[in-house]
mmCIF file of C-alpha atoms in Angstrom:
data_model
loop_
_atom_site.group_PDB
_atom_site.id
_atom_site.type_symbol
_atom_site.label_atom_id
_atom_site.label_comp_id
_atom_site.label_asym_id
_atom_site.label_seq_id
_atom_site.Cartn_x
_atom_site.Cartn_y
_atom_site.Cartn_z
ATOM 1 C CA MET A 1 -0.235 0.044 -0.202
ATOM 2 C CA LEU A 2 2.901 2.275 0.620
ATOM 3 C CA ALA A 3 4.356 1.592 -2.685
ATOM 4 C CA LEU A 4 1.229 2.785 -4.254
ATOM 5 C CA VAL A 5 1.132 6.034 -2.511
ATOM 6 C CA LEU A 6 4.631 6.578 -2.983
ATOM 7 C CA ALA A 7 3.969 6.102 -6.796
ATOM 8 C CA LEU A 8 1.511 8.717 -6.919
ATOM 9 C CA ALA A 9 3.522 11.039 -5.236
ATOM 10 C CA LEU A 10 6.511 10.290 -7.677
ATOM 11 C CA GLY A 11 3.926 10.801 -10.603
ATOM 12 C CA VAL A 12 3.028 14.202 -9.361
ATOM 13 C CA THR A 13 6.392 15.232 -8.659
ATOM 14 C CA LEU A 14 7.430 14.080 -12.148
ATOM 15 C CA GLY A 15 4.523 16.104 -13.561
ATOM 16 C CA LEU A 16 5.631 19.342 -11.500
ATOM 17 C CA LEU A 17 9.304 18.551 -12.857
ATOM 18 C CA THR A 18 8.668 18.176 -15.998
ATOM 19 C CA ASN A 19 6.514 21.235 -16.520
ATOM 20 C CA VAL A 20 4.355 19.543 -18.817
ATOM 21 C CA SER A 21 1.128 21.518 -19.828
ATOM 22 C CA VAL A 22 -1.737 20.142 -21.927
ATOM 23 C CA PRO A 23 -2.550 22.035 -25.214
ATOM 24 C CA ALA A 24 -6.040 23.485 -24.917
ATOM 25 C CA ALA A 25 -7.436 21.350 -27.726
ATOM 26 C CA TRP A 26 -6.596 18.255 -25.716
ATOM 27 C CA LEU A 27 -8.000 19.358 -22.288
ATOM 28 C CA THR A 28 -11.375 17.589 -22.747
ATOM 29 C CA TYR A 29 -9.915 14.236 -24.256
ATOM 30 C CA LEU A 30 -7.267 14.014 -21.495
ATOM 31 C CA GLY A 31 -9.441 15.204 -18.669
ATOM 32 C CA VAL A 32 -11.855 11.902 -19.389
ATOM 33 C CA ALA A 33 -8.888 9.647 -19.965
ATOM 34 C CA VAL A 34 -7.558 10.634 -16.537
ATOM 35 C CA LEU A 35 -10.982 9.925 -14.997
ATOM 36 C CA ALA A 36 -10.885 6.534 -16.696
ATOM 37 C CA ALA A 37 -7.587 5.772 -15.447
ATOM 38 C CA ILE A 38 -8.718 6.858 -11.863
ATOM 39 C CA ASP A 39 -11.265 4.299 -12.202
ATOM 40 C CA ALA A 40 -9.185 1.520 -13.608
ATOM 41 C CA CYS A 41 -6.360 2.111 -10.460
ATOM 42 C CA LEU A 42 -9.051 1.986 -8.166
ATOM 43 C CA GLY A 43 -10.539 -1.266 -9.497
ATOM 44 C CA GLY A 44 -7.211 -2.390 -9.530
ATOM 45 C CA ILE A 45 -6.817 -1.969 -5.739
ATOM 46 C CA LYS A 46 -10.435 -3.533 -5.212
ATOM 47 C CA ALA A 47 -9.586 -6.604 -7.203
ATOM 48 C CA SER A 48 -6.361 -7.087 -5.083
ATOM 49 C CA LEU A 49 -7.856 -6.618 -1.782
ATOM 50 C CA GLU A 50 -10.401 -9.181 -3.394
ATOM 51 C CA GLN A 51 -7.484 -11.217 -4.187
ATOM 52 C CA THR A 52 -8.785 -11.665 -7.662
ATOM 53 C CA PHE A 53 -6.412 -9.278 -8.996
ATOM 54 C CA ASP A 54 -4.797 -10.374 -12.634
ATOM 55 C CA ASP A 55 -2.164 -7.910 -13.628
ATOM 56 C CA LYS A 56 -2.892 -8.731 -17.488
ATOM 57 C CA VAL A 57 -6.566 -7.883 -16.819
ATOM 58 C CA PHE A 58 -5.611 -4.636 -15.174
ATOM 59 C CA VAL A 59 -3.000 -3.251 -17.611
ATOM 60 C CA SER A 60 -5.572 -4.147 -20.701
ATOM 61 C CA GLY A 61 -8.604 -2.404 -18.527
ATOM 62 C CA PHE A 62 -6.317 0.835 -17.901
ATOM 63 C CA LEU A 63 -5.235 0.888 -21.748
ATOM 64 C CA THR A 64 -8.693 0.514 -23.176
ATOM 65 C CA ASN A 65 -11.053 2.194 -20.852
ATOM 66 C CA THR A 66 -8.151 5.706 -20.972
ATOM 67 C CA LEU A 67 -8.519 5.344 -24.751
ATOM 68 C CA MET A 68 -11.662 4.627 -25.358
ATOM 69 C CA ALA A 69 -13.034 7.358 -22.926
ATOM 70 C CA ALA A 70 -10.761 10.011 -25.257
ATOM 71 C CA PHE A 71 -12.219 8.277 -28.430
ATOM 72 C CA ILE A 72 -15.888 8.609 -27.224
ATOM 73 C CA VAL A 73 -15.319 12.564 -26.729
ATOM 74 C CA PHE A 74 -13.466 12.539 -29.972
ATOM 75 C CA VAL A 75 -16.302 11.117 -31.834
ATOM 76 C CA GLY A 76 -18.750 13.453 -29.805
ATOM 77 C CA ASP A 77 -16.864 16.129 -31.230
ATOM 78 C CA ARG A 78 -17.023 14.853 -34.693
ATOM 79 C CA ILE A 79 -20.458 14.028 -34.855
ATOM 80 C CA GLY A 80 -21.443 17.472 -33.483
ATOM 81 C CA VAL A 81 -22.730 15.871 -29.881
ATOM 82 C CA ARG A 82 -20.047 17.510 -28.058
ATOM 83 C CA GLU A 83 -21.980 16.471 -25.134
ATOM 84 C CA LEU A 84 -21.281 12.954 -25.374
ATOM 85 C CA TYR A 85 -18.160 13.353 -22.993
ATOM 86 C CA LEU A 86 -20.915 13.826 -20.387
ATOM 87 C CA ALA A 87 -21.536 10.020 -20.989
ATOM 88 C CA ALA A 88 -17.860 9.104 -20.275
ATOM 89 C CA VAL A 89 -17.604 11.445 -17.318
ATOM 90 C CA VAL A 90 -20.884 10.302 -15.754
ATOM 91 C CA ALA A 91 -19.768 6.532 -16.352
ATOM 92 C CA PHE A 92 -16.580 6.782 -14.787
ATOM 93 C CA GLY A 93 -17.449 9.154 -12.001
ATOM 94 C CA LEU A 94 -20.274 6.468 -11.073
ATOM 95 C CA ARG A 95 -17.787 3.495 -11.216
ATOM 96 C CA VAL A 96 -15.186 5.677 -9.394
ATOM 97 C CA PHE A 97 -17.135 6.210 -6.369
ATOM 98 C CA GLU A 98 -18.623 2.480 -6.537
ATOM 99 C CA ASN A 99 -15.046 1.168 -6.272
ATOM 100 C CA LEU A 100 -13.973 3.800 -3.738
ATOM 101 C CA GLY A 101 -16.513 2.309 -1.413
ATOM 102 C CA THR A 102 -15.836 -1.080 -2.030
ATOM 103 C CA VAL A 103 -12.201 -0.394 -1.189
ATOM 104 C CA ARG A 104 -13.144 1.330 1.878
ATOM 105 C CA ARG A 105 -15.165 -1.695 3.140
ATOM 106 C CA LEU A 106 -12.646 -4.064 2.053
ATOM 107 C CA LEU A 107 -9.830 -2.360 3.963
ATOM 108 C CA PHE A 108 -12.166 -1.954 6.769
ATOM 109 C CA SER A 109 -12.786 -5.610 7.209
ATOM 110 C CA ARG A 110 -9.057 -6.506 6.348
ATOM 111 C CA TRP A 111 -7.749 -3.956 9.559
ATOM 112 C CA GLY A 112 -11.028 -5.354 11.620
ATOM 113 C CA TRP A 113 -12.759 -2.413 12.134
ATOM 114 C CA GLU A 114 -16.041 -3.959 11.510
ATOM 115 C CA MET B 1 15.153 -57.586 13.375
ATOM 116 C CA GLY B 2 11.267 -57.862 14.358
ATOM 117 C CA GLY B 3 8.540 -57.218 11.868
ATOM 118 C CA ALA B 4 6.358 -54.331 14.121
ATOM 119 C CA PRO B 5 9.181 -52.217 14.795
ATOM 120 C CA ASP B 6 10.073 -52.207 10.889
ATOM 121 C CA ARG B 7 6.498 -51.311 10.151
ATOM 122 C CA ALA B 8 6.897 -48.537 12.732
ATOM 123 C CA GLY B 9 9.831 -47.033 11.268
ATOM 124 C CA ARG B 10 8.403 -47.490 7.900
ATOM 125 C CA GLY B 11 5.684 -45.324 9.001
ATOM 126 C CA THR B 12 7.541 -42.356 10.466
ATOM 127 C CA LEU B 13 9.554 -42.248 7.353
ATOM 128 C CA VAL B 14 6.196 -42.020 5.313
ATOM 129 C CA HIS B 15 4.942 -39.432 7.859
ATOM 130 C CA LEU B 16 8.450 -37.543 7.598
ATOM 131 C CA LYS B 17 8.413 -37.517 3.680
ATOM 132 C CA ASP B 18 4.829 -36.242 3.582
ATOM 133 C CA GLU B 19 5.588 -33.660 5.784
ATOM 134 C CA SER B 20 8.554 -32.451 3.839
ATOM 135 C CA LEU B 21 6.558 -32.785 0.610
ATOM 136 C CA ARG B 22 3.789 -30.716 2.341
ATOM 137 C CA ARG B 23 6.204 -28.012 3.471
ATOM 138 C CA LEU B 24 8.064 -27.973 -0.081
ATOM 139 C CA HIS B 25 4.531 -27.523 -1.402
ATOM 140 C CA ALA B 26 3.720 -24.708 1.060
ATOM 141 C CA SER B 27 6.874 -22.724 0.410
ATOM 142 C CA GLU B 28 6.341 -22.854 -3.249
ATOM 143 C CA LYS B 29 2.910 -21.480 -2.780
ATOM 144 C CA ALA B 30 4.441 -18.885 -0.765
ATOM 145 C CA VAL B 31 6.915 -17.799 -3.512
ATOM 146 C CA GLU B 32 4.413 -18.060 -5.818
ATOM 147 C CA ARG B 33 2.050 -15.884 -3.833
ATOM 148 C CA SER B 34 4.682 -13.270 -3.424
ATOM 149 C CA PHE B 35 5.767 -12.951 -7.090
ATOM 150 C CA HIS B 36 2.184 -12.619 -7.513
ATOM 151 C CA GLU B 37 1.735 -10.010 -5.140
ATOM 152 C CA ALA B 38 5.048 -8.006 -6.425
ATOM 153 C CA ARG B 39 3.335 -7.899 -10.115
ATOM 154 C CA LEU B 40 0.224 -6.686 -8.689
ATOM 155 C CA THR B 41 1.909 -4.178 -6.837
ATOM 156 C CA ALA B 42 4.088 -2.978 -9.710
ATOM 157 C CA SER B 43 0.964 -2.858 -12.572
ATOM 158 C CA LEU B 44 -0.735 -0.878 -9.869
ATOM 159 C CA ALA B 45 2.121 1.485 -9.111
ATOM 160 C CA VAL B 46 2.926 2.369 -12.720
ATOM 161 C CA GLY B 47 -0.809 3.323 -12.930
ATOM 162 C CA LEU B 48 -0.755 5.316 -10.125
ATOM 163 C CA LEU B 49 2.277 6.840 -11.527
ATOM 164 C CA LEU B 50 0.570 7.695 -14.788
ATOM 165 C CA VAL B 51 -2.403 8.913 -13.074
ATOM 166 C CA GLY B 52 -0.468 11.376 -11.055
ATOM 167 C CA PHE B 53 1.491 12.643 -13.996
ATOM 168 C CA LEU B 54 -1.468 13.104 -15.876
ATOM 169 C CA LEU B 55 -3.411 14.879 -13.435
ATOM 170 C CA VAL B 56 -0.666 17.272 -13.148
ATOM 171 C CA ALA B 57 -0.326 18.075 -16.777
ATOM 172 C CA GLN B 58 -4.046 18.591 -16.944
ATOM 173 C CA MET B 59 -4.211 20.874 -14.210
ATOM 174 C CA ARG B 60 -1.824 22.942 -15.642
ATOM 175 C CA GLY B 61 -3.152 22.987 -18.764
ATOM 176 C CA THR B 62 -6.949 23.708 -17.488
ATOM 177 C CA ALA B 63 -5.003 26.563 -15.431
ATOM 178 C CA THR B 64 -3.426 28.173 -18.826
ATOM 179 C CA PHE B 65 -6.738 27.914 -20.516
ATOM 180 C CA SER B 66 -8.929 29.360 -18.181
ATOM 181 C CA GLN B 67 -6.821 32.482 -18.271
ATOM 182 C CA SER B 68 -7.181 32.573 -21.870
ATOM 183 C CA LEU B 69 -9.715 34.728 -23.861
ATOM 184 C CA GLU B 70 -12.308 32.566 -25.147
ATOM 185 C CA ARG B 71 -12.878 31.395 -21.600
ATOM 186 C CA GLN B 72 -13.920 35.067 -20.228
ATOM 187 C CA SER B 73 -17.545 35.529 -19.703
ATOM 188 C CA ASP B 74 -19.105 38.443 -21.730
ATOM 189 C CA GLN B 75 -19.106 40.685 -19.103
ATOM 190 C CA ASN B 76 -15.313 40.163 -18.153
ATOM 191 C CA LEU B 77 -14.425 40.468 -21.858
ATOM 192 C CA ALA B 78 -16.660 43.930 -22.085
ATOM 193 C CA ILE B 79 -14.150 44.916 -19.213
ATOM 194 C CA ILE B 80 -11.103 43.785 -20.965
ATOM 195 C CA ILE B 81 -12.128 45.570 -23.872
ATOM 196 C CA GLN B 82 -12.521 48.652 -22.085
ATOM 197 C CA GLN B 83 -9.251 48.404 -20.375
ATOM 198 C CA THR B 84 -7.290 47.802 -23.672
ATOM 199 C CA ALA B 85 -9.387 50.858 -25.080
ATOM 200 C CA ALA B 86 -8.237 53.130 -22.353
ATOM 201 C CA GLU B 87 -4.567 51.710 -22.377
ATOM 202 C CA ASN B 88 -4.850 52.256 -26.309
ATOM 203 C CA ASN B 89 -5.838 55.565 -25.851
ATOM 204 C CA ALA B 90 -3.058 56.437 -23.332
ATOM 205 C CA LEU B 91 -0.618 54.957 -25.451
ATOM 206 C CA ARG B 92 -1.587 57.063 -28.327
ATOM 207 C CA ASN B 93 -1.462 59.998 -26.290
ATOM 208 C CA GLU B 94 2.027 59.582 -25.439
ATOM 209 C CA VAL B 95 2.980 58.586 -29.240
ATOM 210 C CA VAL B 96 1.791 62.314 -29.524
ATOM 211 C CA ARG B 97 3.474 63.835 -26.862
ATOM 212 C CA LEU B 98 6.564 62.299 -27.812
ATOM 213 C CA GLN B 99 6.314 63.276 -31.476
ATOM 214 C CA VAL B 100 5.873 67.083 -29.993
ATOM 215 C CA ARG B 101 8.808 66.577 -28.209
ATOM 216 C CA LEU B 102 10.927 65.098 -30.887
ATOM 217 C CA LEU B 103 9.994 68.076 -32.915
ATOM 218 C CA GLU B 104 11.281 70.408 -30.497
ATOM 219 C CA ALA B 105 14.513 68.652 -29.945
ATOM 220 C CA GLY B 106 14.902 68.462 -33.711
ATOM 221 C CA GLN B 107 14.023 72.610 -33.774
ATOM 222 C CA ALA B 108 16.743 72.787 -30.819
ATOM 223 C CA THR B 109 19.196 70.542 -32.508
ATOM 224 C CA GLU B 110 18.841 72.912 -35.708
ATOM 225 C CA ASP B 111 19.165 75.988 -33.843
ATOM 226 C CA ARG B 112 22.498 74.703 -32.079
ATOM 227 C CA THR B 113 23.739 73.743 -35.411
ATOM 228 C CA GLN B 114 23.343 76.979 -36.650
ATOM 229 C CA LEU B 115 24.936 78.834 -33.788
ATOM 230 C CA LEU B 116 27.843 76.406 -34.001
ATOM 231 C CA ASN B 117 28.253 77.106 -37.768
ATOM 232 C CA GLU B 118 28.086 80.841 -36.764
ATOM 233 C CA ALA B 119 30.797 80.156 -34.443
ATOM 234 C CA ALA B 120 32.687 78.400 -36.536
ATOM 235 C CA ARG B 121 32.706 80.833 -39.160
ATOM 236 C CA GLU B 122 33.612 83.416 -36.731
ATOM 237 C CA LEU B 123 36.454 81.555 -35.549
ATOM 238 C CA ASN B 124 37.665 80.990 -38.928
ATOM 239 C CA SER B 125 37.743 84.545 -39.816
ATOM 240 C CA VAL B 126 39.306 85.446 -36.288
ATOM 241 C CA SER B 127 41.941 82.677 -37.088
ATOM 242 C CA VAL B 128 42.766 84.426 -40.313
ATOM 243 C CA VAL B 129 43.115 87.820 -39.027
ATOM 244 C CA ALA B 130 45.259 86.564 -35.972
ATOM 245 C CA GLY B 131 47.373 84.827 -38.556
ATOM 246 C CA LEU B 132 46.650 81.614 -36.851
ATOM 247 C CA GLU B 133 45.709 79.786 -40.245
ATOM 248 C CA ALA B 134 46.991 80.181 -43.613
ATOM 249 C CA ALA B 135 44.577 81.975 -45.967
ATOM 250 C CA ALA B 136 44.227 82.254 -49.719
ATOM 251 C CA GLY B 137 42.351 84.862 -51.918
ATOM 252 C CA PRO B 138 42.779 87.935 -54.443
ATOM 253 C CA GLY B 139 45.217 90.203 -53.471
ATOM 254 C CA VAL B 140 48.752 92.257 -54.274
ATOM 255 C CA THR B 141 52.255 91.332 -54.171
ATOM 256 C CA VAL B 142 54.430 94.541 -53.441
ATOM 257 C CA VAL B 143 57.771 93.324 -55.125
ATOM 258 C CA LEU B 144 60.700 95.919 -53.499
ATOM 259 C CA SER B 145 64.027 95.389 -54.702
ATOM 260 C CA ASP B 146 67.166 97.586 -52.492
ATOM 261 C CA PRO B 147 70.445 96.524 -54.210
ATOM 262 C CA GLU B 148 71.867 99.428 -51.991
ATOM 263 C CA ARG B 149 70.173 98.188 -48.973
ATOM 264 C CA VAL B 150 69.264 101.599 -47.799
ATOM 265 C CA LEU B 151 65.474 100.158 -46.632
ATOM 266 C CA LEU B 152 64.899 100.277 -42.588
ATOM 267 C CA PRO B 153 62.533 98.253 -40.832
ATOM 268 C CA GLN B 154 60.237 101.498 -39.957
ATOM 269 C CA ASP B 155 59.795 101.446 -43.766
ATOM 270 C CA PHE B 156 57.799 98.005 -43.489
ATOM 271 C CA VAL B 157 56.179 99.568 -40.691
ATOM 272 C CA ARG B 158 54.677 101.780 -43.103
ATOM 273 C CA ILE B 159 54.143 99.664 -46.004
ATOM 274 C CA VAL B 160 52.011 97.059 -43.698
ATOM 275 C CA HIS B 161 50.216 100.158 -42.088
ATOM 276 C CA GLU B 162 49.263 101.531 -45.327
ATOM 277 C CA LEU B 163 48.274 98.148 -46.918
ATOM 278 C CA ARG B 164 46.013 97.531 -43.835
ATOM 279 C CA ALA B 165 44.701 100.997 -44.333
ATOM 280 C CA GLY B 166 43.604 99.628 -47.472
ATOM 281 C CA GLY B 167 41.801 96.902 -46.204
ATOM 282 C CA ALA B 168 44.465 94.212 -46.224
ATOM 283 C CA GLU B 169 43.494 91.046 -44.278
ATOM 284 C CA ALA B 170 46.591 88.888 -43.957
ATOM 285 C CA LEU B 171 50.039 89.953 -44.791
ATOM 286 C CA ALA B 172 52.968 88.363 -45.527
ATOM 287 C CA VAL B 173 56.804 89.327 -45.894
ATOM 288 C CA ASN B 174 58.855 86.801 -48.066
ATOM 289 C CA GLY B 175 56.392 84.158 -47.137
ATOM 290 C CA VAL B 176 56.691 84.641 -43.209
ATOM 291 C CA ARG B 177 52.862 86.220 -42.078
ATOM 292 C CA VAL B 178 52.995 89.419 -40.513
ATOM 293 C CA SER B 179 50.826 88.417 -37.260
ATOM 294 C CA ALA B 180 48.881 90.954 -34.377
ATOM 295 C CA THR B 181 52.343 90.532 -32.612
ATOM 296 C CA SER B 182 54.818 90.443 -35.365
ATOM 297 C CA GLY B 183 57.415 93.334 -35.358
ATOM 298 C CA PHE B 184 60.279 94.365 -37.902
ATOM 299 C CA SER B 185 63.619 95.083 -36.470
ATOM 300 C CA GLY B 186 67.126 94.721 -37.943
ATOM 301 C CA GLY B 187 69.153 97.692 -39.577
ATOM 302 C CA ASP B 188 72.101 98.182 -42.086
ATOM 303 C CA GLY B 189 69.802 96.901 -45.049
ATOM 304 C CA ARG B 190 68.738 93.701 -43.107
ATOM 305 C CA ILE B 191 65.123 93.038 -42.181
ATOM 306 C CA VAL B 192 64.252 90.711 -39.248
ATOM 307 C CA LEU B 193 60.946 89.207 -39.046
ATOM 308 C CA GLU B 194 59.991 86.592 -36.610
ATOM 309 C CA GLY B 195 63.245 85.589 -36.288
ATOM 310 C CA SER B 196 63.907 85.088 -40.069
ATOM 311 C CA GLU B 197 66.060 87.820 -42.098
ATOM 312 C CA PHE B 198 66.057 89.288 -45.456
ATOM 313 C CA SER B 199 67.579 91.794 -47.655
ATOM 314 C CA ARG B 200 67.598 93.081 -51.195
ATOM 315 C CA ARG B 201 64.753 91.860 -52.474
ATOM 316 C CA PHE B 202 61.188 91.614 -50.565
ATOM 317 C CA GLU B 203 57.890 90.405 -51.700
ATOM 318 C CA VAL B 204 55.001 91.971 -49.749
ATOM 319 C CA ASP B 205 51.592 89.770 -50.138
ATOM 320 C CA ALA B 206 48.747 91.343 -49.143
ATOM 321 C CA LEU B 207 45.198 89.625 -49.283
ATOM 322 C CA GLY B 208 42.580 91.940 -49.764
ATOM 323 C CA GLU B 209 40.424 93.894 -52.722
ATOM 324 C CA PRO B 210 43.276 94.399 -55.179
ATOM 325 C CA GLY B 211 42.450 97.808 -56.398
ATOM 326 C CA ASN B 212 41.892 99.185 -53.053
ATOM 327 C CA LEU B 213 45.298 97.593 -51.853
ATOM 328 C CA ALA B 214 47.031 99.132 -54.727
ATOM 329 C CA GLN B 215 45.653 102.603 -54.662
ATOM 330 C CA ALA B 216 46.476 102.629 -50.970
ATOM 331 C CA LEU B 217 50.137 102.663 -52.163
ATOM 332 C CA GLU B 218 50.238 104.323 -55.155
ATOM 333 C CA LEU B 219 48.356 107.667 -54.220
ATOM 334 C CA PRO B 220 50.091 110.499 -55.416
ATOM 335 C CA GLY B 221 52.640 111.421 -52.676
ATOM 336 C CA GLY B 222 51.607 108.089 -51.021
ATOM 337 C CA LEU B 223 54.317 105.731 -50.102
ATOM 338 C CA LYS B 224 55.125 104.325 -53.293
ATOM 339 C CA SER B 225 56.517 107.435 -54.776
ATOM 340 C CA THR B 226 58.404 108.058 -51.340
ATOM 341 C CA LEU B 227 60.282 104.684 -51.720
ATOM 342 C CA ALA B 228 60.828 105.391 -55.143
ATOM 343 C CA THR B 229 62.797 108.382 -54.160
ATOM 344 C CA PHE B 230 65.187 106.152 -52.165
ATOM 345 C CA PRO B 231 68.481 105.450 -54.030
ATOM 346 C CA GLY B 232 68.234 102.332 -55.993
ATOM 347 C CA VAL B 233 64.825 101.417 -54.593
ATOM 348 C CA GLU B 234 62.496 99.703 -57.084
ATOM 349 C CA VAL B 235 58.844 99.318 -56.221
ATOM 350 C CA GLU B 236 56.465 96.864 -58.235
ATOM 351 C CA ILE B 237 52.782 96.257 -57.391
ATOM 352 C CA VAL B 238 51.348 93.348 -59.165
ATOM 353 C CA LYS B 239 47.354 92.601 -58.619
ATOM 354 C CA LYS B 240 46.763 88.943 -58.225
ATOM 355 C CA ASP B 241 43.318 86.914 -58.408
ATOM 356 C CA GLN B 242 44.660 84.056 -56.202
ATOM 357 C CA LEU B 243 47.282 84.666 -53.335
ATOM 358 C CA ARG B 244 48.436 82.466 -50.859
ATOM 359 C CA VAL B 245 49.496 83.476 -47.286
ATOM 360 C CA PRO B 246 50.994 80.886 -44.761
ATOM 361 C CA ALA B 247 49.982 80.789 -40.956
ATOM 362 C CA ALA B 248 51.992 82.385 -38.546
ATOM 363 C CA LYS B 249 53.873 80.903 -35.743
ATOM 364 C CA ARG B 250 51.906 80.099 -33.047
ATOM 365 C CA ILE B 251 51.337 82.936 -30.774
ATOM 366 C CA GLY B 252 52.294 82.491 -27.092
ATOM 367 C CA PHE B 253 50.078 84.275 -24.624
ATOM 368 C CA VAL B 254 52.289 84.353 -21.610
ATOM 369 C CA HIS B 255 51.646 87.681 -19.659
ATOM 370 C CA GLY B 256 48.223 88.801 -20.181
ATOM 371 C CA THR B 257 44.967 87.045 -18.991
ATOM 372 C CA PRO B 258 41.530 87.858 -21.306
ATOM 373 C CA VAL B 259 39.376 89.922 -19.546
ATOM 374 C CA GLU B 260 35.526 89.669 -20.166
ATOM 375 C CA ASP B 261 33.538 92.740 -20.838
ATOM 376 C CA GLY B 262 32.208 94.562 -17.943
ATOM 377 C CA GLN B 263 35.048 93.070 -15.689
#
């Protein structure tokens, strides 16, 4: 668990150090992709707590979700339904909270707080 | 050896074998589990690292974008336009003000240039009159021959005086400039001017209006006729369109000090 927190901190530090800034045109795409990535990570943590974690599933899910999220926004832009990105946001947002709740409960049971 | 203890021994052996097999199996499982755990942590860690990095990049991009004009509300845009217009006006006024100043400065420079030019011209003429610079122009050459060596320094003083009265601006005797501080001396047919000694033949160059200069000497009862009465002295006045008079030696101003007007 500590390694995961450290990895997140390292990513933030890297981002701050390399001074990357996303071009305005990519903002929506990357925003939804980030949401998908967060969801994938929470899902992975949940699976590892449930002892059902499979790294192949995690990696493929991570990549597919982020790419698909960005792609949905792209398609929405192209076909004139700019609000299509809302679908991705809602879907991933719901899943993030769902996963978060499960992880919380699993952690509680693991630490014996129930 | 009895059968029973034998059997018992074998039973212990089997038990031990099972036990070790079980332990081996367990440790294998443990290794497998820890390996699995490591892969799990690694992939999750990479994912989280990516998430952190992307989050920061996204936040920074959003921060930049929200400051850009297309994200401003209409009200804000109106305010921005107003401010920009006011700034524009102020800058335009500044431009006009600076242009006026530039013009004034140009005028001042022109005035100063004119003043400097006048001063330079004045300095030039003063230099010519003072003998500080060589000068050229129309004038006359007075050729005096004195084979008997009867001319005296005061005769030259008179010649110079008469020529100056006739409007001579610059004078030279045998190529030596007569300046404000020059004096003639000598005697016994030798004339000394500015340390140079001449005798027998003299050429006095005078810059000025040739007619006036010649007239100053040729007046009836004037200097020319007076000099001509000396034994052996011949005087010839040659008018010239172009004459050159050299510069004098530098004047050393030692004992006096210039005094300003009213002091």
